[in-house]
Coordinates of C-alpha atoms in Angstrom, one line a residue:
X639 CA 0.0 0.0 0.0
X640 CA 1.3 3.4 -0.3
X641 CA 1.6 5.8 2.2
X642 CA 1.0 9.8 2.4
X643 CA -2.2 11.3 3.0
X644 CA -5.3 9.6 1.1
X645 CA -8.1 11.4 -0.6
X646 CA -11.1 11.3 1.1
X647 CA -12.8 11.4 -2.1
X648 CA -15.1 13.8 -1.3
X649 CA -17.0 11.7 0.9
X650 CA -15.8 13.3 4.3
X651 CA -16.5 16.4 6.0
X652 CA -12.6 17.0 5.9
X653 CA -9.8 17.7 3.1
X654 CA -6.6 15.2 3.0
X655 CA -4.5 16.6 5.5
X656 CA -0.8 18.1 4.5
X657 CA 1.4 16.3 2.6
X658 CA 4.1 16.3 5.4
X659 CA 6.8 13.7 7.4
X660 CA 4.4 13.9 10.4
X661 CA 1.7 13.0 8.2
X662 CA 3.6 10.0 6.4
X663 CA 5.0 8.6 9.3
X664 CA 1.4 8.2 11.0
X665 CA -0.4 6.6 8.1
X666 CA 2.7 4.2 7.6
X667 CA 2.4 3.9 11.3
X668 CA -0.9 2.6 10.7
X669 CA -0.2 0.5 7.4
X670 CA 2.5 -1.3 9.4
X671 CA 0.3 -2.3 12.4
X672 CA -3.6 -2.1 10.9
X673 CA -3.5 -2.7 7.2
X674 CA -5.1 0.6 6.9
X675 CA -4.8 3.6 8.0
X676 CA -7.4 4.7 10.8
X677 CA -9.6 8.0 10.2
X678 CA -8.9 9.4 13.5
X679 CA -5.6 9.5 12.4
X680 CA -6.5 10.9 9.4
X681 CA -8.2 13.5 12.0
X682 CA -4.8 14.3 13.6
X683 CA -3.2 14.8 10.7
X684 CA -4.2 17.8 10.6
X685 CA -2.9 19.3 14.0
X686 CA -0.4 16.2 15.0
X687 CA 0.7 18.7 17.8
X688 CA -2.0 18.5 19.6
X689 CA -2.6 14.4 19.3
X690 CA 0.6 13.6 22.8
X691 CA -1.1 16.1 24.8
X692 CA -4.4 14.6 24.5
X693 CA -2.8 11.4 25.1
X694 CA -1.2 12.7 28.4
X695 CA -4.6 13.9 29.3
X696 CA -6.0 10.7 28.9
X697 CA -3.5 9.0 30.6
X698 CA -3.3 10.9 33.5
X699 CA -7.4 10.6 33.8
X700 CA -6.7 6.9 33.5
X701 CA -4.1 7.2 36.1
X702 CA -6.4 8.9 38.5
X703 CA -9.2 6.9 38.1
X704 CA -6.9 3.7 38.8
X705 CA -8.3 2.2 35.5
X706 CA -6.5 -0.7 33.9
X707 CA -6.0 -0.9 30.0
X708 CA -8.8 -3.5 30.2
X709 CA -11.1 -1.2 32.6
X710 CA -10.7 1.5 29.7
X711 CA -10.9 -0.8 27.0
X712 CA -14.4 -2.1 28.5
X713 CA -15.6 1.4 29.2
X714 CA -14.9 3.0 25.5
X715 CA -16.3 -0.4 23.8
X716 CA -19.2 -0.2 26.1
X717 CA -19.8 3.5 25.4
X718 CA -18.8 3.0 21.3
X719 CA -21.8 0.2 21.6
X720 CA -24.3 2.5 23.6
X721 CA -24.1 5.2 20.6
X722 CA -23.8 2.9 18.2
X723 CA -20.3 3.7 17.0
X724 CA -19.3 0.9 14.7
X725 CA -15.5 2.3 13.9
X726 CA -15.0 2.7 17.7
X727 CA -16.8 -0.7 18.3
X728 CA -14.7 -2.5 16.3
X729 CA -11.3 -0.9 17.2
X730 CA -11.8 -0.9 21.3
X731 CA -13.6 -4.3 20.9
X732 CA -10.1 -6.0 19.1
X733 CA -8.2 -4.3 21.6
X734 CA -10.4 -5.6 24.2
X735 CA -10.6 -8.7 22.8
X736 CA -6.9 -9.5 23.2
X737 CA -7.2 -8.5 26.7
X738 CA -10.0 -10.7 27.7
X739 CA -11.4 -12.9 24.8
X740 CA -13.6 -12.7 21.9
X741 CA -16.6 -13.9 23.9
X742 CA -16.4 -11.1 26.8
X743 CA -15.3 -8.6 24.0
X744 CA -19.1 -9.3 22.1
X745 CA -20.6 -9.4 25.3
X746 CA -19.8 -6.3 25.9
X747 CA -20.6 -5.3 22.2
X748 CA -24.0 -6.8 22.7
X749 CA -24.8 -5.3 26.6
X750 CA -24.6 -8.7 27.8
X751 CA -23.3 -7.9 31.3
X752 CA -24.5 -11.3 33.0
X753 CA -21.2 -13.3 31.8
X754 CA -18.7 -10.9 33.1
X755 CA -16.5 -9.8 36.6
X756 CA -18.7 -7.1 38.9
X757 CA -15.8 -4.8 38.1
X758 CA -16.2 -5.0 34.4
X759 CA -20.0 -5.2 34.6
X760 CA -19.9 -1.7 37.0
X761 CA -17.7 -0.1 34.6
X762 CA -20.0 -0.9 31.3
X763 CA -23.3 -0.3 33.2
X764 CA -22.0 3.4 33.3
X765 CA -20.5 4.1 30.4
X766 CA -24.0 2.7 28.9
X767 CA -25.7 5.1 31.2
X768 CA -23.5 8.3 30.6
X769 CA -24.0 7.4 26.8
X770 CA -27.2 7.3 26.7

């Protein structure tokens, strides 16, 4: 596949981002570990300064709220299946997948909380909630 920004054919709210090394080096980012380069990073393209400090904030959130990476991954699939967010569904539901399995991961896709640990069935009960 080629790298560099991609057209979004019209199709998106948004122009390709700048042709630049930050750019290039995030969608080959992409190509190298997805196959495909994501459109949230086809989002940050456009202001790639501003994608680390929204990752510290985010970490340190995480940090605060002594959330694990599976704790996080269950509350954003929960919340990405609440609103019906396919692209989020299916990227935070992989993640989660590999943490906990593919039957917990669709379970928590589907709103099934019955099969899952009271920490994990807390954690999705709210995100559901706050989504909704």
């Amino acid at each position: 596949m080629e790298s560099g920004p991609v057209s979004d054919g019209g199709a998106g709210f948004l122009t390709a981002p700048p042709d630049t090394p930050a750019t290039r080096a995030a969608f080959d980012d992409d190509l190298a570990g997805n196959g495909y380069v994501m459109e949230l990073t086809r989002v940050w393209a456009h202001q790639p300064d501003l994608q680390p400090a929204l990752g510290a904030l985010l970490g340190a959130a995480t940090e605060a709220g002594e959330l694990s990476y599976r704790d996080r991954a269950v509350l954003i699939a929960a919340t990405a299946s609440a609103i019906g967010d396919p692209y989020c569904g299916t990227a935070w539901g992989s993640r989660l997948a590999g943490e906990v399995g593919d039957d917990v991961a669709a379970a928590v896709l589907r709103g099934d909380d019955d099969a899952r640990d009271p920490r994990s069935r807390a954690l999705s009960g709210w995100a559901r909630r706050v989504a909704a």
